[in-house]
PDB file of C-alpha atoms in Angstrom:
ATOM      1  CA  UNK A   1       9.161 -45.728  19.686  1.00  0.00           C
ATOM      2  CA  UNK A   2       7.454 -47.554  16.595  1.00  0.00           C
ATOM      3  CA  UNK A   3       4.049 -46.764  14.860  1.00  0.00           C
ATOM      4  CA  UNK A   4       2.691 -49.159  17.728  1.00  0.00           C
ATOM      5  CA  UNK A   5       3.584 -47.079  20.824  1.00  0.00           C
ATOM      6  CA  UNK A   6       3.686 -43.666  21.961  1.00  0.00           C
ATOM      7  CA  UNK A   7       5.941 -42.147  24.829  1.00  0.00           C
ATOM      8  CA  UNK A   8       5.103 -41.707  28.351  1.00  0.00           C
ATOM      9  CA  UNK A   9       4.615 -38.283  29.152  1.00  0.00           C
ATOM     10  CA  UNK A  10       6.729 -37.314  31.745  1.00  0.00           C
ATOM     11  CA  UNK A  11       5.465 -36.250  35.151  1.00  0.00           C
ATOM     12  CA  UNK A  12       2.466 -38.832  34.553  1.00  0.00           C
ATOM     13  CA  UNK A  13       3.479 -40.884  38.089  1.00  0.00           C
ATOM     14  CA  UNK A  14       4.179 -43.680  35.869  1.00  0.00           C
ATOM     15  CA  UNK A  15       6.680 -45.987  35.410  1.00  0.00           C
ATOM     16  CA  UNK A  16       9.240 -45.728  32.139  1.00  0.00           C
ATOM     17  CA  UNK A  17       8.123 -47.203  28.822  1.00  0.00           C
ATOM     18  CA  UNK A  18       5.236 -47.634  26.346  1.00  0.00           C
ATOM     19  CA  UNK A  19       1.590 -46.488  27.141  1.00  0.00           C
ATOM     20  CA  UNK A  20      -1.311 -47.824  25.101  1.00  0.00           C
ATOM     21  CA  UNK A  21      -2.021 -46.453  21.845  1.00  0.00           C
ATOM     22  CA  UNK A  22      -5.064 -43.798  21.279  1.00  0.00           C
ATOM     23  CA  UNK A  23      -7.391 -45.268  19.377  1.00  0.00           C
ATOM     24  CA  UNK A  24      -6.289 -42.346  16.164  1.00  0.00           C
ATOM     25  CA  UNK A  25      -3.310 -43.974  15.723  1.00  0.00           C
ATOM     26  CA  UNK A  26      -4.817 -47.545  15.621  1.00  0.00           C
ATOM     27  CA  UNK A  27      -7.020 -46.529  13.362  1.00  0.00           C
ATOM     28  CA  UNK A  28      -4.050 -44.932  11.371  1.00  0.00           C
ATOM     29  CA  UNK A  29      -1.973 -48.154  11.928  1.00  0.00           C
ATOM     30  CA  UNK A  30      -4.791 -50.197  10.680  1.00  0.00           C
ATOM     31  CA  UNK A  31      -4.609 -47.934   7.210  1.00  0.00           C
ATOM     32  CA  UNK A  32      -0.700 -48.291   6.917  1.00  0.00           C
ATOM     33  CA  UNK A  33      -1.190 -52.634   7.371  1.00  0.00           C
ATOM     34  CA  UNK A  34      -4.425 -52.854   4.846  1.00  0.00           C
ATOM     35  CA  UNK A  35      -3.836 -49.810   2.382  1.00  0.00           C
ATOM     36  CA  UNK A  36      -3.639 -51.724  -0.302  1.00  0.00           C
ATOM     37  CA  UNK A  37      -6.527 -53.770   0.236  1.00  0.00           C
ATOM     38  CA  UNK A  38      -8.650 -50.384   1.287  1.00  0.00           C
ATOM     39  CA  UNK A  39      -7.713 -48.561  -2.109  1.00  0.00           C
ATOM     40  CA  UNK A  40      -8.291 -52.084  -4.027  1.00  0.00           C
ATOM     41  CA  UNK A  41     -11.877 -52.727  -2.055  1.00  0.00           C
ATOM     42  CA  UNK A  42     -13.389 -48.649  -2.485  1.00  0.00           C
ATOM     43  CA  UNK A  43     -11.953 -48.838  -6.390  1.00  0.00           C
ATOM     44  CA  UNK A  44     -13.630 -52.455  -6.936  1.00  0.00           C
ATOM     45  CA  UNK A  45     -16.890 -50.866  -5.753  1.00  0.00           C
ATOM     46  CA  UNK A  46     -16.026 -47.320  -7.291  1.00  0.00           C
ATOM     47  CA  UNK A  47     -15.938 -49.410 -10.817  1.00  0.00           C
ATOM     48  CA  UNK A  48     -19.198 -51.208 -10.489  1.00  0.00           C
ATOM     49  CA  UNK A  49     -20.806 -47.517  -9.092  1.00  0.00           C
ATOM     50  CA  UNK A  50     -19.601 -45.982 -12.287  1.00  0.00           C
ATOM     51  CA  UNK A  51     -20.485 -49.159 -14.838  1.00  0.00           C
ATOM     52  CA  UNK A  52     -23.953 -48.685 -13.550  1.00  0.00           C
ATOM     53  CA  UNK A  53     -24.055 -44.751 -13.633  1.00  0.00           C
ATOM     54  CA  UNK A  54     -22.211 -44.809 -16.969  1.00  0.00           C
ATOM     55  CA  UNK A  55     -24.943 -47.670 -18.749  1.00  0.00           C
ATOM     56  CA  UNK A  56     -27.827 -47.309 -16.290  1.00  0.00           C
ATOM     57  CA  UNK A  57     -29.523 -43.771 -18.897  1.00  0.00           C
ATOM     58  CA  UNK A  58     -29.133 -45.611 -21.739  1.00  0.00           C
ATOM     59  CA  UNK A  59     -30.918 -48.966 -20.218  1.00  0.00           C
ATOM     60  CA  UNK A  60     -33.723 -47.121 -18.810  1.00  0.00           C
ATOM     61  CA  UNK A  61     -33.892 -44.779 -21.964  1.00  0.00           C
ATOM     62  CA  UNK A  62     -34.292 -47.758 -24.595  1.00  0.00           C
ATOM     63  CA  UNK A  63     -36.545 -49.702 -21.819  1.00  0.00           C
ATOM     64  CA  UNK A  64     -38.910 -46.009 -21.591  1.00  0.00           C
ATOM     65  CA  UNK A  65     -38.964 -46.724 -26.082  1.00  0.00           C
ATOM     66  CA  UNK A  66     -39.326 -50.002 -25.599  1.00  0.00           C
ATOM     67  CA  UNK A  67     -42.639 -49.703 -23.168  1.00  0.00           C
ATOM     68  CA  UNK A  68     -43.674 -46.747 -25.746  1.00  0.00           C
ATOM     69  CA  UNK A  69     -43.766 -48.588 -28.591  1.00  0.00           C
ATOM     70  CA  UNK A  70     -47.268 -49.957 -30.041  1.00  0.00           C
ATOM     71  CA  UNK A  71     -48.334 -52.504 -31.735  1.00  0.00           C
ATOM     72  CA  UNK A  72     -46.031 -54.468 -30.067  1.00  0.00           C
ATOM     73  CA  UNK A  73     -46.217 -57.507 -32.341  1.00  0.00           C
ATOM     74  CA  UNK A  74     -44.625 -54.848 -35.277  1.00  0.00           C
ATOM     75  CA  UNK A  75     -41.557 -55.341 -36.025  1.00  0.00           C
ATOM     76  CA  UNK A  76     -40.244 -52.275 -35.086  1.00  0.00           C
ATOM     77  CA  UNK A  77     -41.417 -52.799 -31.456  1.00  0.00           C
ATOM     78  CA  UNK A  78     -39.718 -56.114 -31.972  1.00  0.00           C
ATOM     79  CA  UNK A  79     -36.134 -54.826 -32.916  1.00  0.00           C
ATOM     80  CA  UNK A  80     -36.168 -53.082 -29.752  1.00  0.00           C
ATOM     81  CA  UNK A  81     -37.310 -55.809 -27.773  1.00  0.00           C
ATOM     82  CA  UNK A  82     -34.756 -57.656 -29.238  1.00  0.00           C
ATOM     83  CA  UNK A  83     -31.828 -55.071 -28.849  1.00  0.00           C
ATOM     84  CA  UNK A  84     -33.056 -54.298 -24.948  1.00  0.00           C
ATOM     85  CA  UNK A  85     -33.422 -58.692 -23.962  1.00  0.00           C
ATOM     86  CA  UNK A  86     -30.251 -58.984 -25.658  1.00  0.00           C
ATOM     87  CA  UNK A  87     -27.437 -56.103 -25.663  1.00  0.00           C
ATOM     88  CA  UNK A  88     -28.902 -54.706 -22.709  1.00  0.00           C
ATOM     89  CA  UNK A  89     -29.577 -57.548 -20.621  1.00  0.00           C
ATOM     90  CA  UNK A  90     -25.828 -58.510 -20.632  1.00  0.00           C
ATOM     91  CA  UNK A  91     -24.786 -55.631 -20.194  1.00  0.00           C
ATOM     92  CA  UNK A  92     -26.942 -55.603 -17.212  1.00  0.00           C
ATOM     93  CA  UNK A  93     -26.473 -58.930 -16.280  1.00  0.00           C
ATOM     94  CA  UNK A  94     -22.695 -58.633 -16.271  1.00  0.00           C
ATOM     95  CA  UNK A  95     -23.035 -56.150 -13.331  1.00  0.00           C
ATOM     96  CA  UNK A  96     -25.206 -57.985 -11.954  1.00  0.00           C
ATOM     97  CA  UNK A  97     -23.115 -61.501 -11.413  1.00  0.00           C
ATOM     98  CA  UNK A  98     -20.365 -59.067 -10.798  1.00  0.00           C
ATOM     99  CA  UNK A  99     -22.345 -57.835  -8.110  1.00  0.00           C
ATOM    100  CA  UNK A 100     -23.008 -61.164  -6.668  1.00  0.00           C
ATOM    101  CA  UNK A 101     -19.488 -62.331  -6.533  1.00  0.00           C
ATOM    102  CA  UNK A 102     -18.156 -59.450  -4.465  1.00  0.00           C
ATOM    103  CA  UNK A 103     -18.840 -60.497  -1.305  1.00  0.00           C
ATOM    104  CA  UNK A 104     -17.616 -63.667  -2.109  1.00  0.00           C
ATOM    105  CA  UNK A 105     -14.152 -62.288  -3.694  1.00  0.00           C
ATOM    106  CA  UNK A 106     -13.792 -60.118  -0.497  1.00  0.00           C
ATOM    107  CA  UNK A 107     -14.312 -63.116   1.687  1.00  0.00           C
ATOM    108  CA  UNK A 108     -11.435 -65.080   0.311  1.00  0.00           C
ATOM    109  CA  UNK A 109      -9.310 -62.128   0.122  1.00  0.00           C
ATOM    110  CA  UNK A 110      -9.944 -59.219   2.105  1.00  0.00           C
ATOM    111  CA  UNK A 111     -10.834 -61.466   5.503  1.00  0.00           C
ATOM    112  CA  UNK A 112      -8.223 -64.329   6.054  1.00  0.00           C
ATOM    113  CA  UNK A 113      -5.153 -62.265   5.876  1.00  0.00           C
ATOM    114  CA  UNK A 114      -6.689 -59.508   8.453  1.00  0.00           C
ATOM    115  CA  UNK A 115      -5.237 -61.887  11.500  1.00  0.00           C
ATOM    116  CA  UNK A 116      -3.931 -64.929   9.806  1.00  0.00           C
ATOM    117  CA  UNK A 117      -0.983 -62.905   8.269  1.00  0.00           C
ATOM    118  CA  UNK A 118       0.278 -61.990  11.322  1.00  0.00           C
ATOM    119  CA  UNK A 119      -0.199 -65.993  12.714  1.00  0.00           C
ATOM    120  CA  UNK A 120       1.569 -66.991   9.731  1.00  0.00           C
ATOM    121  CA  UNK A 121       4.418 -64.688   9.626  1.00  0.00           C
ATOM    122  CA  UNK A 122       4.769 -65.211  13.243  1.00  0.00           C
ATOM    123  CA  UNK A 123       5.236 -61.477  14.314  1.00  0.00           C
ATOM    124  CA  UNK A 124       1.483 -61.195  15.919  1.00  0.00           C
ATOM    125  CA  UNK A 125       3.677 -61.104  19.508  1.00  0.00           C
ATOM    126  CA  UNK A 126       5.641 -58.393  18.769  1.00  0.00           C
ATOM    127  CA  UNK A 127       2.293 -56.499  16.991  1.00  0.00           C
ATOM    128  CA  UNK A 128       0.426 -57.066  20.162  1.00  0.00           C
ATOM    129  CA  UNK A 129       2.960 -56.375  22.780  1.00  0.00           C
ATOM    130  CA  UNK A 130       4.357 -52.810  21.530  1.00  0.00           C
ATOM    131  CA  UNK A 131       1.082 -51.024  23.683  1.00  0.00           C
ATOM    132  CA  UNK A 132      -1.856 -51.678  21.101  1.00  0.00           C
ATOM    133  CA  UNK A 133      -2.892 -54.999  22.908  1.00  0.00           C
ATOM    134  CA  UNK A 134      -4.356 -58.031  21.287  1.00  0.00           C
ATOM    135  CA  UNK A 135      -7.850 -57.389  21.648  1.00  0.00           C
ATOM    136  CA  UNK A 136      -8.180 -53.815  21.228  1.00  0.00           C
ATOM    137  CA  UNK A 137      -5.549 -54.752  18.080  1.00  0.00           C
ATOM    138  CA  UNK A 138      -8.722 -57.280  16.653  1.00  0.00           C
ATOM    139  CA  UNK A 139     -11.448 -54.831  17.251  1.00  0.00           C
ATOM    140  CA  UNK A 140     -10.082 -52.002  15.934  1.00  0.00           C
ATOM    141  CA  UNK A 141      -9.018 -53.904  12.346  1.00  0.00           C
ATOM    142  CA  UNK A 142     -12.658 -55.816  12.432  1.00  0.00           C
ATOM    143  CA  UNK A 143     -14.508 -52.909  13.061  1.00  0.00           C
ATOM    144  CA  UNK A 144     -13.156 -50.451  10.507  1.00  0.00           C
ATOM    145  CA  UNK A 145     -12.430 -53.145   7.534  1.00  0.00           C
ATOM    146  CA  UNK A 146     -15.731 -54.179   7.879  1.00  0.00           C
ATOM    147  CA  UNK A 147     -17.716 -50.828   8.071  1.00  0.00           C
ATOM    148  CA  UNK A 148     -16.041 -50.006   5.184  1.00  0.00           C
ATOM    149  CA  UNK A 149     -16.822 -53.102   3.241  1.00  0.00           C
ATOM    150  CA  UNK A 150     -20.578 -52.662   4.555  1.00  0.00           C
ATOM    151  CA  UNK A 151     -21.213 -49.235   3.495  1.00  0.00           C
ATOM    152  CA  UNK A 152     -19.755 -49.399   0.255  1.00  0.00           C
ATOM    153  CA  UNK A 153     -21.925 -52.391   0.110  1.00  0.00           C
ATOM    154  CA  UNK A 154     -25.098 -50.903   0.652  1.00  0.00           C
ATOM    155  CA  UNK A 155     -24.650 -47.765  -1.410  1.00  0.00           C
ATOM    156  CA  UNK A 156     -23.611 -50.156  -4.629  1.00  0.00           C
ATOM    157  CA  UNK A 157     -27.025 -52.292  -3.716  1.00  0.00           C
ATOM    158  CA  UNK A 158     -28.879 -48.428  -3.216  1.00  0.00           C
ATOM    159  CA  UNK A 159     -28.127 -47.859  -6.890  1.00  0.00           C
ATOM    160  CA  UNK A 160     -28.254 -50.800  -8.529  1.00  0.00           C
ATOM    161  CA  UNK A 161     -31.796 -51.347  -7.133  1.00  0.00           C
ATOM    162  CA  UNK A 162     -32.745 -48.390  -9.414  1.00  0.00           C
ATOM    163  CA  UNK A 163     -30.270 -49.617 -12.323  1.00  0.00           C
ATOM    164  CA  UNK A 164     -31.762 -53.149 -12.623  1.00  0.00           C
ATOM    165  CA  UNK A 165     -35.128 -51.887 -12.295  1.00  0.00           C
ATOM    166  CA  UNK A 166     -36.635 -52.324 -15.241  1.00  0.00           C
ATOM    167  CA  UNK A 167     -35.316 -55.948 -16.205  1.00  0.00           C
ATOM    168  CA  UNK A 168     -37.037 -57.002 -13.107  1.00  0.00           C
ATOM    169  CA  UNK A 169     -40.158 -56.323 -15.618  1.00  0.00           C
ATOM    170  CA  UNK A 170     -39.058 -57.326 -18.867  1.00  0.00           C
ATOM    171  CA  UNK A 171     -37.419 -60.206 -17.732  1.00  0.00           C
ATOM    172  CA  UNK A 172     -40.300 -62.043 -15.559  1.00  0.00           C
ATOM    173  CA  UNK A 173     -38.608 -61.307 -12.323  1.00  0.00           C
ATOM    174  CA  UNK A 174     -40.150 -60.752  -9.255  1.00  0.00           C
ATOM    175  CA  UNK A 175     -38.201 -58.475  -6.148  1.00  0.00           C
ATOM    176  CA  UNK A 176     -38.779 -61.975  -4.290  1.00  0.00           C
ATOM    177  CA  UNK A 177     -36.241 -63.464  -7.308  1.00  0.00           C
ATOM    178  CA  UNK A 178     -33.127 -65.052  -5.564  1.00  0.00           C
ATOM    179  CA  UNK A 179     -30.389 -63.188  -7.960  1.00  0.00           C
ATOM    180  CA  UNK A 180     -32.898 -59.400  -7.434  1.00  0.00           C
ATOM    181  CA  UNK A 181     -33.466 -60.505  -3.569  1.00  0.00           C
ATOM    182  CA  UNK A 182     -29.714 -60.857  -2.902  1.00  0.00           C
ATOM    183  CA  UNK A 183     -28.567 -57.401  -4.185  1.00  0.00           C
ATOM    184  CA  UNK A 184     -30.997 -54.647  -3.087  1.00  0.00           C
ATOM    185  CA  UNK A 185     -32.484 -53.798   0.233  1.00  0.00           C
ATOM    186  CA  UNK A 186     -30.196 -54.168   3.395  1.00  0.00           C
ATOM    187  CA  UNK A 187     -29.372 -57.650   2.655  1.00  0.00           C
ATOM    188  CA  UNK A 188     -26.499 -57.572   0.013  1.00  0.00           C
ATOM    189  CA  UNK A 189     -24.385 -55.321   2.992  1.00  0.00           C
ATOM    190  CA  UNK A 190     -25.414 -58.096   5.095  1.00  0.00           C
ATOM    191  CA  UNK A 191     -23.995 -60.933   3.046  1.00  0.00           C
ATOM    192  CA  UNK A 192     -21.234 -58.487   2.394  1.00  0.00           C
ATOM    193  CA  UNK A 193     -19.996 -57.744   5.939  1.00  0.00           C
ATOM    194  CA  UNK A 194     -20.778 -61.892   6.930  1.00  0.00           C
ATOM    195  CA  UNK A 195     -18.503 -62.668   4.268  1.00  0.00           C
ATOM    196  CA  UNK A 196     -15.709 -60.090   5.250  1.00  0.00           C
ATOM    197  CA  UNK A 197     -16.366 -61.302   8.937  1.00  0.00           C
ATOM    198  CA  UNK A 198     -16.243 -65.748   7.798  1.00  0.00           C
ATOM    199  CA  UNK A 199     -13.039 -65.094   5.915  1.00  0.00           C
ATOM    200  CA  UNK A 200     -11.457 -62.793   9.073  1.00  0.00           C
ATOM    201  CA  UNK A 201     -12.323 -65.944  11.441  1.00  0.00           C
ATOM    202  CA  UNK A 202     -11.202 -69.377   9.616  1.00  0.00           C
ATOM    203  CA  UNK A 203      -7.992 -66.820   8.937  1.00  0.00           C
ATOM    204  CA  UNK A 204      -7.529 -66.769  12.684  1.00  0.00           C
ATOM    205  CA  UNK A 205      -8.632 -70.212  13.285  1.00  0.00           C
ATOM    206  CA  UNK A 206      -6.188 -72.406  10.483  1.00  0.00           C
ATOM    207  CA  UNK A 207      -3.901 -69.040  10.735  1.00  0.00           C
ATOM    208  CA  UNK A 208      -2.153 -69.624   7.447  1.00  0.00           C
ATOM    209  CA  UNK A 209      -4.015 -67.909   4.641  1.00  0.00           C
ATOM    210  CA  UNK A 210      -4.474 -70.618   1.882  1.00  0.00           C
ATOM    211  CA  UNK A 211      -5.851 -73.072   3.443  1.00  0.00           C
ATOM    212  CA  UNK A 212      -8.218 -70.678   5.051  1.00  0.00           C
ATOM    213  CA  UNK A 213      -8.930 -69.233   1.392  1.00  0.00           C
ATOM    214  CA  UNK A 214     -10.417 -72.807   0.362  1.00  0.00           C
ATOM    215  CA  UNK A 215     -12.504 -72.843   3.776  1.00  0.00           C
ATOM    216  CA  UNK A 216     -14.228 -70.072   3.178  1.00  0.00           C
ATOM    217  CA  UNK A 217     -14.881 -70.625  -0.348  1.00  0.00           C
ATOM    218  CA  UNK A 218     -16.668 -74.072   1.029  1.00  0.00           C
ATOM    219  CA  UNK A 219     -18.450 -72.541   3.776  1.00  0.00           C
ATOM    220  CA  UNK A 220     -19.780 -69.356   2.351  1.00  0.00           C
ATOM    221  CA  UNK A 221     -20.937 -70.802  -0.657  1.00  0.00           C
ATOM    222  CA  UNK A 222     -22.685 -74.073   1.551  1.00  0.00           C
ATOM    223  CA  UNK A 223     -24.323 -70.899   3.373  1.00  0.00           C
ATOM    224  CA  UNK A 224     -25.742 -68.959   0.233  1.00  0.00           C
ATOM    225  CA  UNK A 225     -27.043 -72.028  -1.276  1.00  0.00           C
ATOM    226  CA  UNK A 226     -28.872 -73.340   1.596  1.00  0.00           C
ATOM    227  CA  UNK A 227     -29.887 -69.608   1.801  1.00  0.00           C
ATOM    228  CA  UNK A 228     -31.387 -69.356  -1.720  1.00  0.00           C
ATOM    229  CA  UNK A 229     -32.867 -72.986  -1.676  1.00  0.00           C
ATOM    230  CA  UNK A 230     -34.171 -74.057   1.557  1.00  0.00           C
ATOM    231  CA  UNK A 231     -34.235 -70.871   4.515  1.00  0.00           C
ATOM    232  CA  UNK A 232     -35.672 -68.089   2.332  1.00  0.00           C
ATOM    233  CA  UNK A 233     -38.559 -70.879   1.977  1.00  0.00           C
ATOM    234  CA  UNK A 234     -38.874 -71.076   5.857  1.00  0.00           C
ATOM    235  CA  UNK A 235     -39.199 -67.569   7.061  1.00  0.00           C
ATOM    236  CA  UNK A 236     -41.491 -66.319   9.151  1.00  0.00           C
ATOM    237  CA  UNK A 237     -42.458 -63.521   6.970  1.00  0.00           C
ATOM    238  CA  UNK A 238     -43.193 -63.703   3.252  1.00  0.00           C
ATOM    239  CA  UNK A 239     -43.226 -60.084   1.936  1.00  0.00           C
ATOM    240  CA  UNK A 240     -39.960 -58.107   0.759  1.00  0.00           C
ATOM    241  CA  UNK A 241     -39.110 -55.821   3.238  1.00  0.00           C
ATOM    242  CA  UNK A 242     -39.705 -58.365   6.213  1.00  0.00           C
ATOM    243  CA  UNK A 243     -37.797 -60.719   4.532  1.00  0.00           C
ATOM    244  CA  UNK A 244     -35.246 -58.420   3.990  1.00  0.00           C
ATOM    245  CA  UNK A 245     -34.943 -57.498   7.690  1.00  0.00           C
ATOM    246  CA  UNK A 246     -35.491 -61.096   8.492  1.00  0.00           C
ATOM    247  CA  UNK A 247     -32.466 -62.084   6.610  1.00  0.00           C
ATOM    248  CA  UNK A 248     -30.511 -58.876   7.668  1.00  0.00           C
ATOM    249  CA  UNK A 249     -30.288 -59.874  11.260  1.00  0.00           C
ATOM    250  CA  UNK A 250     -29.567 -63.524  11.567  1.00  0.00           C
ATOM    251  CA  UNK A 251     -26.934 -62.516   9.170  1.00  0.00           C
ATOM    252  CA  UNK A 252     -25.754 -59.365  11.565  1.00  0.00           C
ATOM    253  CA  UNK A 253     -25.682 -62.218  14.335  1.00  0.00           C
ATOM    254  CA  UNK A 254     -23.906 -64.207  12.665  1.00  0.00           C
ATOM    255  CA  UNK A 255     -21.453 -61.366  11.844  1.00  0.00           C
ATOM    256  CA  UNK A 256     -21.361 -60.924  15.621  1.00  0.00           C
ATOM    257  CA  UNK A 257     -20.346 -64.164  16.877  1.00  0.00           C
ATOM    258  CA  UNK A 258     -17.288 -64.710  14.470  1.00  0.00           C
ATOM    259  CA  UNK A 259     -16.297 -61.568  15.542  1.00  0.00           C
ATOM    260  CA  UNK A 260     -16.235 -62.633  19.141  1.00  0.00           C
ATOM    261  CA  UNK A 261     -14.799 -66.538  17.971  1.00  0.00           C
ATOM    262  CA  UNK A 262     -11.938 -64.116  15.876  1.00  0.00           C
ATOM    263  CA  UNK A 263     -11.782 -62.114  19.079  1.00  0.00           C
ATOM    264  CA  UNK A 264     -11.679 -65.552  21.264  1.00  0.00           C
ATOM    265  CA  UNK A 265      -8.816 -66.901  19.080  1.00  0.00           C
ATOM    266  CA  UNK A 266      -6.725 -64.140  19.423  1.00  0.00           C
ATOM    267  CA  UNK A 267      -6.418 -64.505  23.155  1.00  0.00           C
ATOM    268  CA  UNK A 268      -5.904 -68.599  22.745  1.00  0.00           C
ATOM    269  CA  UNK A 269      -3.347 -67.907  20.320  1.00  0.00           C
ATOM    270  CA  UNK A 270      -1.192 -65.322  22.855  1.00  0.00           C
ATOM    271  CA  UNK A 271      -1.274 -68.166  25.227  1.00  0.00           C
TER     272      UNK A 271
END
């Protein structure tokens, strides 16, 4: 008996041989196969959250002192402003850049190996005949890993909304500015899910991890640039939350199509 099978119970009236693996067993197999990825992804988001919780109170404190300082043109107030717009801004902007880069890193390193590793190593036929089935095998992996990255991304983006608030006013930004819009609301979580699904789809399509990583980088960068430079200006809505809902909606639809395409490719590879 392997980790992917369970024995048939005596007296069940079925022929001898491995029975289908229950969903709980499939979750355990997913953990065993991808525990390093699960731990790393969780650790990355945990590090981002820890950084915001450590530096955030200080940044908010510095901003409160700056806004309370009068007259604004005095030497003391100018010194506070220079400190906030240099030291505090570099810390805050560094975390913002890291948060924006996380979906791309997930697209490159988390998505392609999910299916492509089995295909590239030639072990997929064995895995798919061990009582789990290729469709269930694929769906469980994508569901578990995709749900994890989406929930973690959503939690991190909500904290970042609080963390980055002082800079929105001080740096002449708005919630609709591209770097701000993409890191809050529901949009950031949707982009993270899409990045992961895109990597998984291209990995399954190309059956090789490294070429899939290169293709994922190109496609994700093109999609993000197209959205930032063109699509958002042509949304049928123009205020923050309707725009967030619209963008998250089409990204979730795209993710669903990528998942469906991945499952279809898995079916084809098995023939």
